[in-house]
Short mmCIF file of C-alpha atoms in Angstrom, two decimals:
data_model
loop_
_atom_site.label_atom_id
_atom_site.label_comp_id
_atom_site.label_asym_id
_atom_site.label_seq_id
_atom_site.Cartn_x
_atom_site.Cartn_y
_atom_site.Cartn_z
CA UNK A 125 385.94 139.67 235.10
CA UNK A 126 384.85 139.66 231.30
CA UNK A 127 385.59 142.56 229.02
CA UNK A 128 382.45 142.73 227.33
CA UNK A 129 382.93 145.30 224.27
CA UNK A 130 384.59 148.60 223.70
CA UNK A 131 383.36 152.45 222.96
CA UNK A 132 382.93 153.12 219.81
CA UNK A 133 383.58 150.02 218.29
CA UNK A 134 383.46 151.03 214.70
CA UNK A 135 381.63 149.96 211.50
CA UNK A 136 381.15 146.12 212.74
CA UNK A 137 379.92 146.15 216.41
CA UNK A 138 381.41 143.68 218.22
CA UNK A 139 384.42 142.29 216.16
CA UNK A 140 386.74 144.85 218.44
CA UNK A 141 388.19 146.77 215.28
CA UNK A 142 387.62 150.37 215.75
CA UNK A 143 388.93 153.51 213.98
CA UNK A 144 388.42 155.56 217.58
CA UNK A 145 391.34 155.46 219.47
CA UNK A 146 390.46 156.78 222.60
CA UNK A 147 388.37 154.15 224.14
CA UNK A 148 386.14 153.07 226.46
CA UNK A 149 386.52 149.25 227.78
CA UNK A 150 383.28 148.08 229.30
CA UNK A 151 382.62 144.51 231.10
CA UNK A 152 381.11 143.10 233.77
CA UNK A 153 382.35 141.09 237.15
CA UNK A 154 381.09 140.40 240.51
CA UNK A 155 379.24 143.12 242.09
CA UNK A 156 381.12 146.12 244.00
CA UNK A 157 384.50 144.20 242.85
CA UNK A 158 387.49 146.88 242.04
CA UNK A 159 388.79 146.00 238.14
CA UNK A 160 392.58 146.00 237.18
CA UNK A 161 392.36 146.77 233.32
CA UNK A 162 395.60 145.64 231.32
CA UNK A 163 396.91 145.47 227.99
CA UNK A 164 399.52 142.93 227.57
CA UNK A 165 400.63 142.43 231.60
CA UNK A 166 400.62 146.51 232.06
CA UNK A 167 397.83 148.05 234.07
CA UNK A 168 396.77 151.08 232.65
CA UNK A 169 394.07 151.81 235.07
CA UNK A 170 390.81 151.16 237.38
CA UNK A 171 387.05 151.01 237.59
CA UNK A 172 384.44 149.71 240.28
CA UNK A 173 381.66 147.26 239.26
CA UNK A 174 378.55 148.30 240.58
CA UNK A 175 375.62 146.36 241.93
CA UNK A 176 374.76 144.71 239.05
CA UNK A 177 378.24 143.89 238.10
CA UNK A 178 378.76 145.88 235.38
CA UNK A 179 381.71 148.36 234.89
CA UNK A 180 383.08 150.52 233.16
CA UNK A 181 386.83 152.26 232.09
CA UNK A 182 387.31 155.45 230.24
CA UNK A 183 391.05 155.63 228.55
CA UNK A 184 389.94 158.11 226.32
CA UNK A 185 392.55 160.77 227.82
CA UNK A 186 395.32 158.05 226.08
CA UNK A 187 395.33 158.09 222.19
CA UNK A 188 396.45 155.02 220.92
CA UNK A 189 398.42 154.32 217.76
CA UNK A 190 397.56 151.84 215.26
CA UNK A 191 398.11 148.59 216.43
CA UNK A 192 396.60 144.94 217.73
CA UNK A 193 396.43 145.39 222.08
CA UNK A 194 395.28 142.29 224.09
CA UNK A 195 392.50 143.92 226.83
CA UNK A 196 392.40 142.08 229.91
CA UNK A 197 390.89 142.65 233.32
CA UNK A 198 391.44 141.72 237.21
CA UNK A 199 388.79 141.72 239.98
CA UNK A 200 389.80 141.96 243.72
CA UNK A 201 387.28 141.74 246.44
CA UNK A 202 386.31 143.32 249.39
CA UNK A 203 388.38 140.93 251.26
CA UNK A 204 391.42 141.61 248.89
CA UNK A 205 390.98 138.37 247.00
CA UNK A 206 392.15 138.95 243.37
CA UNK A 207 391.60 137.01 240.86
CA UNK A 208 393.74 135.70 237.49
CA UNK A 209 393.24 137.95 234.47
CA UNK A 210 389.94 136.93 232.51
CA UNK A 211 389.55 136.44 228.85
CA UNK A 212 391.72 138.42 226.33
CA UNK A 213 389.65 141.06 224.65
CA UNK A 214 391.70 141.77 221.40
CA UNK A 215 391.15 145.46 220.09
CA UNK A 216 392.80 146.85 216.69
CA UNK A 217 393.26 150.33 216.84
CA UNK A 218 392.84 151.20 212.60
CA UNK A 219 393.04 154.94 211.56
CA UNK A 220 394.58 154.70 207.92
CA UNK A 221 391.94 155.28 205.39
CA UNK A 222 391.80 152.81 202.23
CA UNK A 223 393.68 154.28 199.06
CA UNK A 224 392.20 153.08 196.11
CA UNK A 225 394.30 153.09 192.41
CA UNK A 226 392.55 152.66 189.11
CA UNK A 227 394.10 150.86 185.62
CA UNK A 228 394.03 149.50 182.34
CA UNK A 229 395.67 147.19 180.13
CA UNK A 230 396.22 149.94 177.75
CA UNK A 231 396.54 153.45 177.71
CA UNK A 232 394.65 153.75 174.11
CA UNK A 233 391.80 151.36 172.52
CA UNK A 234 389.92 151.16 169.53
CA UNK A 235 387.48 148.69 171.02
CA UNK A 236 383.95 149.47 171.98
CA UNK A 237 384.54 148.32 175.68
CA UNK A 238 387.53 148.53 177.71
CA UNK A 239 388.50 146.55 181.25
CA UNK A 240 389.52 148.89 184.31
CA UNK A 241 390.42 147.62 187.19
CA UNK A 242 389.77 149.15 190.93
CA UNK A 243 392.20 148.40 193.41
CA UNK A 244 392.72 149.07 197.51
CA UNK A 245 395.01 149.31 199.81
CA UNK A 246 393.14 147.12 201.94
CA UNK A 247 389.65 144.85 202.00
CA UNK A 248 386.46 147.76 201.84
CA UNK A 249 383.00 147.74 202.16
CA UNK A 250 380.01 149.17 200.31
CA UNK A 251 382.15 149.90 196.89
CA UNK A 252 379.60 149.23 193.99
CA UNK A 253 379.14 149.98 190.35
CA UNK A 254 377.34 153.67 191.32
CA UNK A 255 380.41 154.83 192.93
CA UNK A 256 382.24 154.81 189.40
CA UNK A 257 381.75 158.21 187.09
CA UNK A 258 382.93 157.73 184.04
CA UNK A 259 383.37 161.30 181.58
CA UNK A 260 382.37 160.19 178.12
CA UNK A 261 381.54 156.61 179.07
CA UNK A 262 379.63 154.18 181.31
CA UNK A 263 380.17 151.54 183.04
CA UNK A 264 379.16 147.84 182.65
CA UNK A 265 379.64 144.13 184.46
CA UNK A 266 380.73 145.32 187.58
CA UNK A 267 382.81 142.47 189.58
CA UNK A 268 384.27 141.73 192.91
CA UNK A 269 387.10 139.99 192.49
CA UNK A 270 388.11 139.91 196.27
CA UNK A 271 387.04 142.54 198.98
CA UNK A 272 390.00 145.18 197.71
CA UNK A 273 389.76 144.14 194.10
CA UNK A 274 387.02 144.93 191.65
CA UNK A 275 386.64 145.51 187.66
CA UNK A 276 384.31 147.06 185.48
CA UNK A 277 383.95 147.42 181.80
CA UNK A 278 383.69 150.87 180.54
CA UNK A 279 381.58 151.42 177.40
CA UNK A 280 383.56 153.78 175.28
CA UNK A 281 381.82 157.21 173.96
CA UNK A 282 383.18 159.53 171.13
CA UNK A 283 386.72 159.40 170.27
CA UNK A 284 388.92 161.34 172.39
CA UNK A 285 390.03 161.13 176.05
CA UNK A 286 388.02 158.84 178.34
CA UNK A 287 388.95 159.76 182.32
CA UNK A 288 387.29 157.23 185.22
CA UNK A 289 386.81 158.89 188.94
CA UNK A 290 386.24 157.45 192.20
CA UNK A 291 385.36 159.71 194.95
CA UNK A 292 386.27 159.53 198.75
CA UNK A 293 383.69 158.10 201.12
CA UNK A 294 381.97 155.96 198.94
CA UNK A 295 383.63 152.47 200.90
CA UNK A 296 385.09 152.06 204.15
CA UNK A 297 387.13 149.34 205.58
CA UNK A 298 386.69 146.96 208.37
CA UNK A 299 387.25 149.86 211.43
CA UNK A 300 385.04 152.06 209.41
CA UNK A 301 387.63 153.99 207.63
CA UNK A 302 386.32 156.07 204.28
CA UNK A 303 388.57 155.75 201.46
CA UNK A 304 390.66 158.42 200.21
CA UNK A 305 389.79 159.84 195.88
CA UNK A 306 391.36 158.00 193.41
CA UNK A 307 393.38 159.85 191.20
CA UNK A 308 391.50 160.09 188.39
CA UNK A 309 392.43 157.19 185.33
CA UNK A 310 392.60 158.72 181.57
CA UNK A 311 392.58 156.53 178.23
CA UNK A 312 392.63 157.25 174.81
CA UNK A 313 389.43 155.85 172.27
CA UNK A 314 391.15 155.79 169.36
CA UNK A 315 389.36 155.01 165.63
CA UNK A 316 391.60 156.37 163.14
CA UNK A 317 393.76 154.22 161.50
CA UNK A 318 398.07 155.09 161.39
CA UNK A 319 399.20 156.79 158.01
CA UNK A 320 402.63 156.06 156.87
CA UNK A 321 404.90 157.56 154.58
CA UNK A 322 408.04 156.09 153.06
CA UNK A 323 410.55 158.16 152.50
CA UNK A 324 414.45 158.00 151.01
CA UNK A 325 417.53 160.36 150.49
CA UNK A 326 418.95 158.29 148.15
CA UNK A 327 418.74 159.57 144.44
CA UNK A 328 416.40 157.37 141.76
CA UNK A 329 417.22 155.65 140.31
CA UNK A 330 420.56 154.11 142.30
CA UNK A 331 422.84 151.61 141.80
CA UNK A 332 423.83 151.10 145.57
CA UNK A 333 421.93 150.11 149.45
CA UNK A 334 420.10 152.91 150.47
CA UNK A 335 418.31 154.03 153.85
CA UNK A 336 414.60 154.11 153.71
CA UNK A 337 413.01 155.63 156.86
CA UNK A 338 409.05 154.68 157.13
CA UNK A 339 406.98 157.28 159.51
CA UNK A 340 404.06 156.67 160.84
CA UNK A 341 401.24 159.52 161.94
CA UNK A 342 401.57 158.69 165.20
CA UNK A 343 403.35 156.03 167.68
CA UNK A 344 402.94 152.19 166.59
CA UNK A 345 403.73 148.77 168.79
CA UNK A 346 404.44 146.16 166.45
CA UNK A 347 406.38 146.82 163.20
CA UNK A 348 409.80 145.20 162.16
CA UNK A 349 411.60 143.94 159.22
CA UNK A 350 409.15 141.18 158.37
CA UNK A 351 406.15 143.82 157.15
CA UNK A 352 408.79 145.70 154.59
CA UNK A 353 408.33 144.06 150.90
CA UNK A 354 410.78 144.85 148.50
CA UNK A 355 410.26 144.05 144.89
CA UNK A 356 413.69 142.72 143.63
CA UNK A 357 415.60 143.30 146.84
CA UNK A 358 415.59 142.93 150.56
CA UNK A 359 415.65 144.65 153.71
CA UNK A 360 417.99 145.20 156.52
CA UNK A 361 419.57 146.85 159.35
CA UNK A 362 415.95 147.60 160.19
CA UNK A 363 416.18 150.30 163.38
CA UNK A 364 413.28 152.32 165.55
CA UNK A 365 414.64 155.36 165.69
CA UNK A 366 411.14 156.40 167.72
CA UNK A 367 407.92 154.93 168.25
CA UNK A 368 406.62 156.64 164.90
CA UNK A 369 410.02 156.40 162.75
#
C-alpha cells in the first residue's frame, strides 16, 4: 500500500507539512485489501480499500503534538496474506506561529534614511514591503536576505519619534502558520546639534589644578581627553561621570 497524501495538508499541498493536527491519511492499495496504518512500527488503526483501491483513515479523534512522524501502511488480503510496510510518508505536525522582531543599528539618527531589519523565528512566506507601516516615515529598498530575514530602509519624516509596525497575518510559514505582531520598533530623528557648557568651581584666577566638568544638552558617544584644548596647560584625570557630564 502507498500513502498517498494527508487531510489538510497545509499551505504547500503535497510536501506533508501541515499546521492541522488531527489528520486524515489517505492512499491507495489493492482493491477490498484491509490497511494497517503505522507511525514508526505502532499501529494506530484501520481502513478498507475499496474497489478501486483507494482508502482512507480518519485519526482526527488523536491530536498530535508538534513533531516529524514516519506514516506507513500494511495491506492483508482476503486470504490473510500481509504484506511489508510500503513507503514512509513523513508528516510534520507545525502549530507554532512565526514571531517576527524588528531593529536598528541605532536607537537615534540624524541621517535622512535609516536601515531596519525584520527578523523571524523561522523561514515565512508572502512578507513584502506593504506589510511594513511606518508612523512618520516610509519605507524604501525592500530586501530578502534569506526566507526569515529581510531589511528595509526607512525614509525619515520630521524630527521626533519614528515607530515601525508589522501586523499579524501578513506571512505564514511553511505549515501555513500566520505570524504573530511585532512589537512595534521606535527611533529617534534627531537634527539638533549637542550644546555644551564648561563649567569650574575653582576661583579665577588660580594658582593650582582645578576640576572642570563639561555638560552636554543631552547624552554624547564619543568624547575623551583628546577633544579638551587648554591654552598653557593640559588635561587630565578625564572621567564620564554620565553620558552628558
Amino acid at each position: 500500500p502507498v500513502i498517498t497524501g494527508i487531510s489538510s495538508d497545509s499551505n504547500i499541498t503535497g510536501d506533508g507539512v501541515t499546521s492541522d493536527n488531527t489528520l486524515l491519511v489517505n492512499g491507495t492499495s489493492e482493491a477490498n485489501t484491509v490497511i494497517d496504518i503505522l507511525i514508526g512500527n505502532v499501529s494506530i488503526g484501520g481502513a478498507t480499500a475499496g474497489q478501486d483501491g483507494n482508502w482512507l483513515f480518519d485519526y482526527t479523534t488523536t491530536v498530535l503534538a508538534d513533531g516529524i512522524y514516519s506514516v506507513t501502511a500494511k495491506a492483508t488480503d482476503a486470504a490473510g496474506n500481509t504484506s511489508e510496510p510500503g513507503p514512509v510518508f513523513p508528516v510534520t505536525v507545525d502549530t507554532t506561529q512565526p514571531t517576527l522582531v524588528i531593529s536598528g543599528n541605532s536607537a537615534s539618527t540624524n541621517a535622512d534614511t535609516y536601515l531596519a531589519t525584520f527578523t523571524f523565528s523561522e523561514d515565512v512566506y508572502g512578507f513584502d514591503q506593504n506589510d511594513i507601516t511606518v508612523e512618520n516615515g516610509s519605507v524604501t529598498n525592500f530586501t530578502a536576505v534569506s526566507a526569515s530575514v529581510y531589511t528595509a530602509s526607512v525614509t525619515t519624516g520630521s524630527e521626533g519619534t519614528i515607530t515601525i509596525h508589522v501586523a499579524a497575518g501578513v506571512a505564514n510559514d511553511r505549515a501555513g502558520n500566520l505570524n504573530t505582531a511585532a512589537s512595534p520598533y521606535h527611533f529617534i530623528y534627531d537634527l539638533v546639534k549637542p550644546a555644551l557648557t564648561i563649567g569650574s568651581p575653582a576661583m579665577n584666577p588660580t594658582k593650582t589644578a582645578f576640576t572642570a566638568t563639561f555638560t552636554f544638552s543631552e547624552d554624547v558617544t564619543g568624547f575623551t581627553v583628546d577633544d579638551i584644548i587648554v591654552g598653557n596647560g593640559s588635561a587630565e584625570s578625564f572621567a564620564a561621570t554620565s553620558a552628558s557630564v
